[in-house]
Amino acid sequence: MGEEQAESYLYKLEAVLEEGRLLTVVVIAKTDERAFSSAENNLLRHTITPPRIKELSLVEKKPLGRQGVGYVVETSTFT
Amino acid sequence: MAERKQWKWAADPSLNKMEFTKLEKDGLDVIETIVNTYSKEGFASIESSDMDRFKWAGVYQQRPKDGHFMMRVRIPGGILSSEQARVLAKIAEIYGRDLVDVTTRQAVQFHWLTVESLADIFDRLASAGLSSFEACGDCPRQIMGNPLAGIDPHEVLDTRPIVAELEKFFLLNRDFSNLPRKYKISVSANIHNAAHAQINDLAFTPAKKVMAGEEVIGFHVWVGGGLSAKPYLAKQLDVFVRPEEVVKVTAGVTTLFRDFGYRQKRTHARLKFLVADWGPEKFTEQLLELVGELEPGGIDLTSGWNGGYFYGIHEQRQAGLYYAGLSVPVGRMNAGELNELARLADEYGDGTIGTCNTQNVLIRNIPEAKVAAFREEPMIVNRFKWQPNTFVGYAVSCTGTEYCNLAIVETKERMRSLAQYLDDTVVLETPLRIHMIGCPNSCGQRQIADIGLQGALVKTSNGMVEAFDIYVGGTLEEPQFNRKLNARITVDRLGPFLAQLVTLYKADRQEGEPYWRYVERVGLSHIQGQVDAILQPA
Ligand code: HEM
Ligand code: SF4
């Protein structure tokens, strides 16, 4: 199946920065590869000094078929 | 089409979109449309709203979405006949590219089905008294049970008639085909919690009570368990249920879920949210209002947890008869192997096969005189072993990117080869349960594993690499979900990493101490220290 026909997903990625901070990035993309490049672009756009990314990982994807699909980014733990 | 129900929530404008779809046309009505229209006119004819309803027929689009489906077949209580097994094998052979998966809720799954084949598959299943209906969707799913029911030395009563009654009551019952969300029931009278009570929406576990001078064997009731991204352990209600009351109580709990469960947001619709909100006391009050008085709880007969494992050849409750618990690595077999299992069940057992929530199988009722020959069967020696090696024997895996649209990484073949590697590398004589999942939904029940592995993709200078987050210390013995370590291990290092982690445990543990208990004793930060030391560049 061609990449262009693939459905879009809402991706959740995690960027661990050299200084130890964690940034969570949410992007729409049609493939995992593009999710990574969009995430990197968003990280660049978000910062004046380019962030020194130690590790960038994709941790979840959700199909965009339904309105309201999203993520909660936890900054402290909830039950 | 059957008469439409006038549901009391129908007028609520704040319902989620799926609720409107369900009100427009009941999920069960899609079965007729599949048989009469879609299976004749093909994939392109499927209306998008009906694609959601396909789940009520037990069918789901697989990855990539190119017209192929996965189908889940109910195996009530995890017991099927050799005849049924042969029908399943035939379906896999003709339509399913020779693939049969046993799931973590004792169902059977096919892949690669086309819509054109579905009408014939439904017929074939029905001819054997099987069904895929309501195996997915917002309805009562496959009923989990004790695959040893009726022969189990560790059960306090035979739950087969109860499971059969529940199945008859719920299957295609339009009073309960429109629940707020999926609904999972487990019934087991095995004292070792064979059917994972705490992670089901509704569960029955063995109990006894002296009433009017007479000791009665029955059940305690648990509600609101579930895994997925926000796992929650079921809560026990203060009631004692006689065996003949199980269906009534189940209907009551299901009615509460149907009428009071949350339908505004799908992500807040499982029974666990209602239970967390009401608490067990209010839930019990409401239940008693519906079903009438029940006795308060009695004495729990559950002791410990067998993890759903039955390996070995063991004496049954019936003297002179044996059952054989066999390993099916990560639950996957082909049609020929399933046929062979059916033959073994006929030739050595009573023609029944058990499916286990550990993705394994068992053969029931083997007379003592046949045990020796059974052990020598090539299939038993080479493939479905009754004494599997530790890691292969205790490995569980979800479907992963091979067929699942939500998956981030490949899991099934990876878990199989990882377990093989660990068996080749570390000798461990005691069980260590490793569960692998490809995304947070947790179909492979990552949270209850000694070591849970959850997939992620990591960007490296060589492109995307699959990796796993590590969780440790899950169990249902003293119910506790496993907890995340700070470590995302790329797959090239996963095997050696786990081998080292397990070796440290092996050296440090006390006599017979399972991994989850070890984690509890030494503490999470101690394990994190082990991980940091392993990952330290040399
Ligand atoms: C391949 C297609 C599959 C898809 C798309 C899928 C999807 C999902 C989703 C979305 C959830 C989360 C449900 C929730 O939020 O309540 C879930 C949970 C679950 N699924 Fe699957 N699944 C698939 C296959 C399987 C298989 C093969 C198994 C068994 C091996 C399985 C067993 C489970 C279990 C045990 C849970 C956790 C249930 C709970 O929360 O109580 N699923 N699945
Ligand atoms: S856990 Fe995720 S990846 Fe695995 S089968 Fe379930 S939905 Fe798919």
XYZ file of C-alpha atoms and ligand atoms in Angstrom:
668
model
C 0.000 0.000 0.000
C 1.339 3.445 -0.936
C 2.336 5.705 1.857
C 0.028 8.465 0.655
C -3.095 6.364 1.080
C -2.250 5.422 4.631
C -4.492 6.957 7.262
C -3.130 9.631 9.536
C -2.242 9.071 13.154
C -1.753 11.300 16.132
C 1.677 10.394 17.434
C 3.181 10.842 20.863
C 6.958 11.092 21.072
C 9.353 11.642 23.922
C 12.558 13.631 23.616
C 15.194 13.212 26.301
C 17.541 16.206 26.214
C 21.250 16.120 27.050
C 20.626 18.110 30.221
C 18.207 15.394 31.351
C 14.938 17.141 30.651
C 12.092 15.269 28.997
C 9.902 16.868 26.347
C 6.748 15.248 25.039
C 5.850 16.043 21.439
C 2.521 15.315 19.762
C 2.303 15.365 15.961
C 0.023 14.208 13.165
C 1.709 12.067 10.514
C 0.972 9.249 8.131
C 4.025 7.152 8.854
C 6.319 6.537 11.796
C 9.256 8.045 9.854
C 7.386 11.252 9.229
C 6.292 11.408 12.820
C 9.965 11.562 13.796
C 10.862 14.275 11.312
C 7.796 16.348 12.240
C 8.664 15.987 15.891
C 12.213 17.187 15.253
C 10.917 20.142 13.270
C 8.512 21.041 16.036
C 11.265 20.833 18.609
C 13.402 23.195 16.513
C 10.542 25.613 16.047
C 9.902 25.584 19.768
C 13.426 26.573 20.795
C 15.836 29.403 19.983
C 18.923 27.371 20.806
C 18.453 23.999 19.104
C 17.786 21.404 21.815
C 20.473 18.789 22.223
C 18.397 15.665 21.891
C 19.882 12.624 23.536
C 17.067 10.304 22.632
C 13.903 10.691 20.604
C 11.315 7.909 20.845
C 7.866 7.259 19.515
C 5.733 5.787 22.277
C 2.120 5.804 21.077
C -0.012 6.339 18.004
C -3.756 6.788 17.690
C -5.767 6.730 14.466
C -7.241 10.120 13.615
C -10.585 8.632 12.580
C -12.420 10.047 15.575
C -12.823 13.616 16.663
C -11.223 14.361 19.984
C -8.382 11.879 19.861
C -5.607 13.205 22.074
C -3.066 12.621 24.793
C -2.587 13.707 28.360
C 1.008 14.514 29.096
C 1.660 13.686 32.707
C 3.897 16.051 34.637
C 3.072 14.348 37.915
C 1.530 10.999 38.680
C -2.219 10.460 38.907
C -4.364 7.475 39.824
C -33.950 -6.257 11.496
C -35.039 -6.770 15.063
C -37.223 -4.270 16.849
C -35.227 -1.281 18.043
C -34.859 -0.758 21.795
C -35.910 2.527 23.339
C -32.815 3.105 25.455
C -33.153 5.624 28.204
C -29.904 7.336 27.326
C -30.965 7.878 23.711
C -32.118 11.429 24.405
C -28.820 12.535 25.927
C -27.230 14.996 23.495
C -23.802 14.683 25.102
C -23.285 11.071 24.012
C -20.103 10.283 22.154
C -20.226 9.681 18.410
C -20.016 5.913 18.671
C -23.148 5.966 20.860
C -25.102 7.551 18.022
C -23.798 4.892 15.660
C -25.012 2.224 18.079
C -28.422 3.879 18.452
C -28.861 4.195 14.716
C -28.337 0.499 14.163
C -27.553 -2.079 16.809
C -24.134 -3.640 16.455
C -25.682 -7.082 16.109
C -27.613 -6.014 13.022
C -24.368 -5.838 11.094
C -24.211 -9.624 11.069
C -27.208 -9.799 8.764
C -25.758 -7.074 6.550
C -22.435 -8.908 6.334
C -24.135 -12.139 5.359
C -26.646 -10.679 2.902
C -24.709 -7.794 1.409
C -21.050 -7.273 2.194
C -19.958 -10.871 1.785
C -21.536 -10.815 -1.677
C -20.648 -7.303 -2.814
C -17.164 -7.104 -1.357
C -14.998 -4.758 0.655
C -15.822 -1.633 -1.359
C -19.503 -1.954 -0.475
C -18.919 -1.647 3.277
C -20.366 1.540 4.762
C -17.996 3.247 7.135
C -20.446 3.289 10.057
C -20.869 -0.463 9.639
C -17.103 -0.938 9.750
C -17.275 0.017 13.442
C -20.154 -2.423 13.920
C -18.147 -5.291 12.398
C -16.735 -5.762 15.888
C -20.093 -7.110 17.072
C -19.605 -9.865 14.503
C -16.198 -10.482 16.086
C -14.332 -9.009 13.152
C -11.804 -6.178 13.039
C -9.707 -4.678 10.260
C -6.101 -5.779 10.472
C -2.986 -3.897 9.497
C -2.395 -2.691 6.865
C -5.981 -1.686 6.164
C -6.098 -3.303 2.751
C -9.260 -5.330 3.031
C -8.183 -8.073 5.429
C -9.752 -8.820 8.761
C -8.923 -10.503 12.008
C -11.624 -12.548 13.697
C -11.920 -13.568 17.316
C -13.865 -16.721 18.167
C -15.377 -17.257 21.605
C -14.246 -20.346 23.479
C -16.546 -20.123 26.514
C -14.569 -20.834 29.665
C -11.643 -21.938 27.532
C -12.919 -25.434 26.749
C -13.588 -26.723 23.240
C -14.143 -30.107 21.628
C -11.828 -31.764 19.144
C -14.609 -31.402 16.583
C -14.702 -27.652 17.171
C -10.927 -27.522 16.994
C -11.046 -29.183 13.574
C -13.575 -26.654 12.336
C -11.304 -23.849 13.543
C -8.306 -25.456 11.867
C -10.256 -25.774 8.615
C -11.179 -22.085 8.674
C -7.557 -21.115 9.259
C -6.481 -23.400 6.454
C -8.993 -22.209 3.854
C -9.258 -18.516 4.712
C -6.728 -17.564 7.372
C -3.327 -18.322 5.820
C -2.871 -21.215 8.201
C -2.623 -19.096 11.319
C -4.288 -19.725 14.692
C -3.600 -17.590 17.772
C -4.715 -18.404 21.300
C -5.385 -15.114 23.118
C -4.861 -13.902 26.665
C -8.573 -14.313 27.298
C -8.740 -17.907 26.023
C -10.271 -17.018 22.667
C -8.927 -17.992 19.276
C -7.963 -15.477 16.626
C -7.656 -15.686 12.864
C -6.042 -13.231 10.490
C -6.171 -12.509 6.756
C -9.901 -13.074 6.335
C -11.728 -11.298 3.518
C -15.276 -10.017 3.819
C -16.325 -12.457 1.083
C -15.401 -15.379 3.325
C -17.289 -14.220 6.409
C -20.732 -15.710 5.679
C -19.198 -19.124 5.133
C -17.050 -18.787 8.254
C -20.076 -17.868 10.384
C -21.820 -21.006 9.033
C -18.851 -23.223 9.720
C -18.556 -21.892 13.266
C -22.292 -22.336 13.877
C -22.139 -25.908 12.596
C -19.775 -26.654 15.472
C -21.679 -24.639 18.059
C -19.071 -21.874 17.963
C -19.454 -18.153 17.410
C -17.407 -15.047 16.800
C -20.368 -12.811 17.601
C -19.786 -10.224 20.300
C -16.162 -11.323 20.610
C -15.304 -7.656 20.001
C -17.485 -4.554 20.355
C -19.294 -2.894 23.255
C -20.860 -6.048 24.601
C -20.210 -9.064 26.823
C -17.073 -10.627 25.363
C -15.603 -14.102 25.553
C -16.251 -15.462 29.039
C -13.011 -16.378 30.732
C -12.978 -19.453 32.929
C -11.024 -22.301 34.390
C -9.910 -24.510 31.485
C -9.760 -27.372 33.998
C -13.369 -26.939 35.103
C -14.884 -30.267 36.023
C -11.590 -32.094 36.482
C -9.584 -29.692 38.612
C -8.378 -30.943 41.995
C -8.073 -27.281 42.955
C -11.621 -26.202 42.205
C -14.491 -26.166 44.643
C -17.222 -26.743 42.073
C -17.618 -27.410 38.356
C -18.217 -24.072 36.634
C -18.938 -25.471 33.159
C -22.744 -25.333 33.490
C -22.531 -21.759 34.798
C -20.356 -20.579 31.927
C -22.665 -22.338 29.448
C -25.696 -20.653 30.987
C -24.038 -17.235 30.886
C -23.039 -17.771 27.284
C -26.579 -18.763 26.367
C -28.023 -15.832 28.252
C -25.776 -13.151 26.745
C -24.904 -14.247 23.229
C -27.004 -12.238 20.741
C -29.104 -10.905 23.634
C -30.229 -7.492 22.491
C -30.905 -6.361 26.029
C -27.134 -6.272 26.466
C -25.711 -5.709 22.996
C -25.348 -1.977 23.518
C -23.113 -1.469 26.544
C -21.070 1.699 27.039
C -17.886 -0.195 26.223
C -16.318 -3.649 26.099
C -17.304 -5.888 28.996
C -15.243 -8.807 30.217
C -16.485 -11.548 32.530
C -14.525 -14.285 34.262
C -15.864 -17.239 36.244
C -13.651 -19.696 38.043
C -13.954 -21.895 41.110
C -10.249 -22.729 41.027
C -8.751 -21.636 44.325
C -5.663 -20.269 42.586
C -7.484 -17.521 40.696
C -7.082 -19.238 37.326
C -9.212 -16.662 35.516
C -7.470 -13.463 36.683
C -10.427 -12.046 38.598
C -8.923 -8.623 39.326
C -8.427 -7.607 35.690
C -11.947 -8.359 34.478
C -14.981 -6.065 34.520
C -16.920 -8.707 36.437
C -15.448 -11.792 38.062
C -16.626 -14.658 40.237
C -14.164 -16.356 42.611
C -14.758 -19.308 44.933
C -16.161 -18.731 48.425
C -18.086 -20.584 51.095
C -20.582 -19.658 53.736
C -22.393 -21.406 56.524
C -26.097 -20.657 56.267
C -28.754 -22.207 58.475
C -26.177 -24.659 59.749
C -25.258 -25.745 56.252
C -22.038 -24.968 54.420
C -22.720 -23.606 50.947
C -20.113 -23.317 48.196
C -20.547 -20.311 45.962
C -18.818 -17.166 44.797
C -17.570 -13.779 45.711
C -17.999 -11.014 43.180
C -15.445 -8.558 41.840
C -16.278 -5.579 39.644
C -14.484 -2.927 37.663
C -11.084 -4.385 36.807
C -9.336 -3.641 33.523
C -5.923 -3.012 32.021
C -5.213 -0.750 29.025
C -3.477 2.598 29.462
C -4.987 3.243 32.924
C -5.155 -0.135 34.640
C -7.417 -0.681 37.623
C -7.850 -3.663 39.932
C -11.387 -4.909 40.445
C -13.058 -4.296 43.802
C -14.717 -7.072 45.765
C -18.382 -6.607 46.701
C -19.674 -7.726 50.062
C -21.995 -10.393 48.703
C -22.108 -14.168 48.586
C -23.594 -15.650 45.438
C -24.900 -19.202 45.184
C -24.023 -21.000 41.943
C -27.644 -20.775 40.780
C -27.586 -17.021 41.332
C -24.608 -16.262 39.077
C -26.652 -15.508 35.965
C -29.028 -13.256 37.883
C -26.160 -11.331 39.475
C -24.350 -11.053 36.158
C -27.497 -9.690 34.535
C -27.758 -7.213 37.411
C -24.183 -5.953 37.194
C -24.447 -5.740 33.416
C -27.695 -3.788 33.695
C -26.008 -1.316 36.045
C -23.189 -0.909 33.557
C -25.623 -0.542 30.667
C -27.838 2.025 32.359
C -25.392 3.938 34.554
C -22.076 3.405 32.767
C -20.689 6.552 31.232
C -21.479 7.115 27.572
C -20.284 10.670 27.146
C -16.665 9.773 26.599
C -15.474 6.432 25.225
C -12.263 6.730 27.144
C -14.245 7.000 30.381
C -16.800 4.303 29.633
C -15.441 1.038 31.035
C -17.109 -0.306 34.175
C -13.989 0.564 36.185
C -14.848 4.257 36.005
C -18.330 3.698 37.423
C -16.937 1.457 40.178
C -14.219 3.946 41.066
C -16.864 6.660 41.209
C -19.538 4.831 43.185
C -17.289 2.690 45.354
C -18.140 -0.942 46.184
C -20.765 -0.026 48.828
C -22.974 2.065 46.588
C -22.430 -0.419 43.766
C -23.647 -3.226 46.028
C -26.689 -1.218 47.117
C -27.684 -0.560 43.534
C -27.108 -4.183 42.631
C -29.290 -5.459 45.455
C -32.023 -3.069 44.402
C -32.002 -4.747 41.004
C -31.543 -8.404 41.868
C -33.042 -8.581 45.353
C -31.330 -9.594 48.576
C -28.044 -11.460 48.507
C -26.160 -12.863 51.455
C -23.212 -10.766 52.668
C -19.799 -12.139 51.770
C -18.558 -15.397 53.256
C -15.124 -16.949 53.455
C -12.787 -16.491 50.543
C -11.518 -19.781 49.164
C -8.905 -18.208 46.944
C -5.344 -18.870 47.965
C -2.525 -17.504 45.856
C -2.389 -17.315 42.091
C -1.292 -19.895 39.538
C -0.785 -17.275 36.821
C -3.013 -19.295 34.515
C -0.312 -21.952 34.052
C -0.989 -25.701 34.169
C 2.175 -27.255 32.754
C 2.910 -30.879 33.388
C 0.888 -34.071 33.503
C -1.201 -34.034 36.646
C -3.732 -36.123 38.458
C -7.278 -34.920 38.137
C -10.011 -34.795 40.702
C -11.092 -38.120 39.194
C -8.749 -40.907 40.294
C -6.861 -42.584 37.463
C -7.292 -39.670 35.062
C -4.716 -37.030 34.147
C -4.579 -33.702 32.406
C -1.636 -32.393 30.433
C -0.804 -28.685 30.419
C 1.075 -27.914 27.208
C 3.081 -24.948 26.004
C 2.216 -23.122 22.779
C 4.974 -20.522 22.432
C 3.305 -17.064 22.366
C 0.025 -18.760 21.520
C 0.634 -19.221 17.829
C 0.095 -22.422 15.876
C -0.948 -23.527 12.416
C -3.957 -25.505 11.263
C -2.036 -28.773 11.060
C -0.886 -28.383 14.640
C -4.406 -27.647 15.837
C -5.648 -30.762 14.012
C -2.899 -32.746 15.654
C -3.974 -31.396 19.033
C -7.523 -32.534 18.239
C -6.222 -35.991 17.387
C -4.281 -36.173 20.651
C -7.379 -35.096 22.583
C -9.414 -37.849 20.938
C -6.821 -40.564 21.149
C -5.579 -39.958 24.670
C -8.120 -37.724 26.361
C -11.875 -37.294 26.275
C -11.832 -35.189 23.118
C -11.748 -31.825 24.851
C -9.048 -29.177 24.657
C -8.523 -26.338 27.083
C -7.333 -22.890 26.043
C -5.474 -20.971 28.739
C -5.219 -17.222 29.320
C -1.465 -17.715 29.127
C -1.932 -18.476 25.403
C -1.371 -22.185 26.055
C -3.491 -25.342 25.783
C -4.274 -28.469 27.762
C -5.642 -31.940 27.154
C -8.132 -33.365 29.607
C -9.033 -36.808 30.911
C -6.095 -38.980 29.931
C -6.380 -42.449 31.527
C -3.302 -43.486 33.475
C -2.618 -46.368 31.094
C -2.191 -43.929 28.201
C 0.050 -41.385 29.876
C 3.325 -43.056 28.932
C 2.447 -43.252 25.236
C 1.135 -39.690 25.312
C 4.477 -38.423 26.572
C 6.200 -40.033 23.624
C 4.032 -38.393 20.963
C 6.348 -36.397 18.675
C 4.087 -33.352 18.882
C 4.367 -33.398 22.671
C 8.092 -34.046 22.705
C 8.987 -31.470 20.078
C 6.362 -28.800 19.967
C 3.656 -28.507 22.620
C 5.869 -29.400 25.553
C 4.522 -30.143 29.006
C 7.835 -29.185 30.574
C 8.796 -26.169 28.495
C 11.941 -24.249 29.217
C 11.352 -21.425 31.669
C 11.396 -18.417 29.396
C 9.591 -19.874 26.384
C 7.092 -21.415 28.773
C 6.282 -18.160 30.542
C 6.329 -15.723 27.624
C 3.162 -13.903 26.577
C 2.832 -11.551 23.635
C 0.224 -9.377 21.961
C -0.215 -9.219 18.173
C 2.111 -6.307 17.392
C 2.819 -4.591 14.074
C 2.352 -7.787 12.134
C -1.419 -7.287 12.141
C -2.330 -4.558 14.606
C -3.007 -0.983 13.522
C -2.140 0.490 16.879
C 1.180 -1.282 17.308
C 4.441 0.620 17.388
C 6.734 -2.395 17.261
C 6.785 -6.055 16.283
C 6.106 -8.287 19.249
C 5.065 -11.858 18.638
C 8.051 -13.323 16.809
C 10.309 -11.056 18.860
C 8.991 -12.357 22.173
C 9.353 -15.921 20.928
C 12.961 -15.472 19.871
C 13.799 -13.420 22.952
C 12.491 -16.191 25.205
C 14.487 -18.718 23.215
C 17.625 -16.595 23.619
C 17.090 -16.319 27.378
C 16.601 -20.066 27.695
C 19.845 -20.576 25.775
C 21.690 -18.041 27.940
C 20.415 -18.295 31.512
C 19.368 -21.403 33.388
C 16.472 -20.600 35.668
C 14.438 -23.397 37.200
C 11.555 -21.284 38.436
C 8.942 -19.459 36.359
C 9.635 -15.882 35.329
C 6.705 -14.371 33.500
C 7.623 -11.951 30.717
C 4.838 -10.203 28.771
C 5.486 -8.117 25.656
C 3.114 -5.530 24.185
C 3.358 -3.259 21.161
C 1.501 -0.238 22.533
C -0.113 0.995 25.767
C -3.404 -0.870 25.201
C -1.867 -3.906 26.820
C -3.588 -6.790 25.045
C -0.676 -8.911 26.249
C -1.455 -7.892 29.850
C 1.913 -6.300 30.465
C 0.903 -4.980 33.905
C 0.614 -8.384 35.602
C 3.963 -9.726 34.381
C 7.071 -10.222 36.515
C 8.799 -8.314 33.729
C 6.665 -6.316 31.309
C 8.039 -5.044 28.023
C 6.250 -2.222 26.223
C 7.278 -1.157 22.734
C 8.592 2.225 21.582
C 10.478 3.397 18.497
C 13.768 5.219 19.035
C 15.438 7.489 16.500
C 19.137 6.710 16.166
C 21.850 7.678 13.723
C 20.929 4.497 11.885
C 17.272 5.423 11.624
C 14.358 4.110 13.631
C 15.065 1.268 16.001
C 12.524 -0.699 17.983
C 12.953 -0.532 21.739
C 11.182 -1.546 24.921
C 10.381 0.119 28.199
C 10.860 -2.195 31.158
C 8.322 -2.695 33.946
C 8.931 -4.978 36.917
C 7.058 -6.657 39.752
C 3.534 -7.333 38.473
C 1.414 -10.067 40.059
C -2.125 -11.051 40.980
C -0.926 -13.022 43.998
C -0.849 -9.914 46.131
C -2.372 -7.849 43.348
C 0.002 -5.185 42.150
C 0.751 -3.858 38.679
C 4.362 -3.737 37.608
C 6.205 -0.419 37.709
C 8.282 1.336 35.100
C 12.032 1.504 35.269
C 14.017 4.308 33.753
C 15.364 2.349 30.806
C 14.406 2.226 27.157
C 16.288 -0.725 25.720
C 16.791 -1.018 21.979
C 16.098 -4.484 20.622
C 19.723 -5.253 19.773
C 20.524 -5.044 23.508
C 17.281 -6.433 24.879
C 18.320 -10.078 25.117
C 21.691 -9.490 26.820
C 20.141 -6.836 29.048
C 17.420 -9.163 30.319
C 19.881 -12.028 30.684
C 21.967 -9.851 33.009
C 18.960 -8.586 34.924
C 17.725 -12.138 35.472
C 21.194 -13.322 36.463
C 21.359 -10.656 39.173
C 17.981 -11.805 40.486
C 19.079 -15.416 40.391
C 22.115 -14.603 42.519
C 20.245 -12.437 45.037
C 16.933 -14.128 45.495
C 15.826 -16.117 48.473
C 14.803 -19.735 48.108
C 11.937 -20.021 45.601
C 11.294 -16.286 45.617
C 9.429 -15.246 42.468
C 10.678 -12.187 40.635
C 7.739 -9.979 41.670
C 8.329 -10.775 45.332
C 12.039 -10.150 44.928
C 11.287 -6.717 43.447
C 9.088 -5.985 46.423
C 11.764 -7.070 48.884
C 14.765 -5.279 47.380
C 12.784 -2.257 46.167
C 12.385 -0.553 42.834
C 15.380 1.718 43.300
C 17.596 -1.309 43.883
C 16.433 -2.778 40.569
C 17.011 0.609 38.910
C 20.551 0.450 40.273
C 20.996 -2.951 38.646
C 19.694 -1.552 35.369
C 22.013 1.465 35.506
C 24.981 -0.795 36.176
C 24.099 -3.058 33.239
C 23.653 -0.091 30.905
C 26.854 1.665 32.062
C 29.148 1.849 29.023
C 32.170 -0.374 29.718
C -4.971 -7.000 16.551
C -5.972 -6.238 16.833
C -6.270 -5.708 18.211
C -6.604 -4.440 18.473
C -6.753 -3.316 17.473
C -6.820 -4.333 19.899
C -7.180 -3.170 20.537
C -7.264 -3.028 21.898
C -7.546 -1.798 22.580
C -7.809 -0.463 21.913
C -7.520 -2.054 23.915
C -7.755 -1.053 25.043
C -9.130 -1.161 25.472
C -9.552 -0.181 26.500
O -9.109 0.961 26.507
O -10.384 -0.565 27.335
C -7.252 -3.435 24.075
C -7.170 -4.077 25.284
C -7.013 -5.420 25.439
N -6.958 -6.344 24.432
Fe -6.783 -5.942 22.455
N -6.610 -5.537 20.462
C -6.262 -6.411 19.484
C -5.938 -7.723 19.670
C -5.952 -8.367 20.886
C -5.422 -9.676 21.098
C -4.730 -10.530 20.049
C -5.641 -9.971 22.412
C -5.252 -11.221 23.138
C -4.054 -11.761 22.989
C -6.278 -8.852 23.005
C -6.643 -8.768 24.347
C -6.788 -7.576 25.004
C -6.750 -7.424 26.446
C -6.569 -8.547 27.473
C -6.886 -6.070 26.712
C -6.900 -5.404 28.066
C -8.289 -5.463 28.502
C -8.682 -4.654 29.652
O -8.426 -3.457 29.708
O -9.343 -5.221 30.508
N -6.462 -7.887 22.051
N -7.095 -4.004 22.832
S -1.174 -4.143 22.845
Fe -1.317 -2.592 21.280
S 0.039 -3.402 19.704
Fe -0.448 -5.113 20.972
S -2.231 -6.050 19.957
Fe -2.971 -4.650 21.560
S -3.420 -2.784 20.482
Fe -2.075 -3.995 19.175
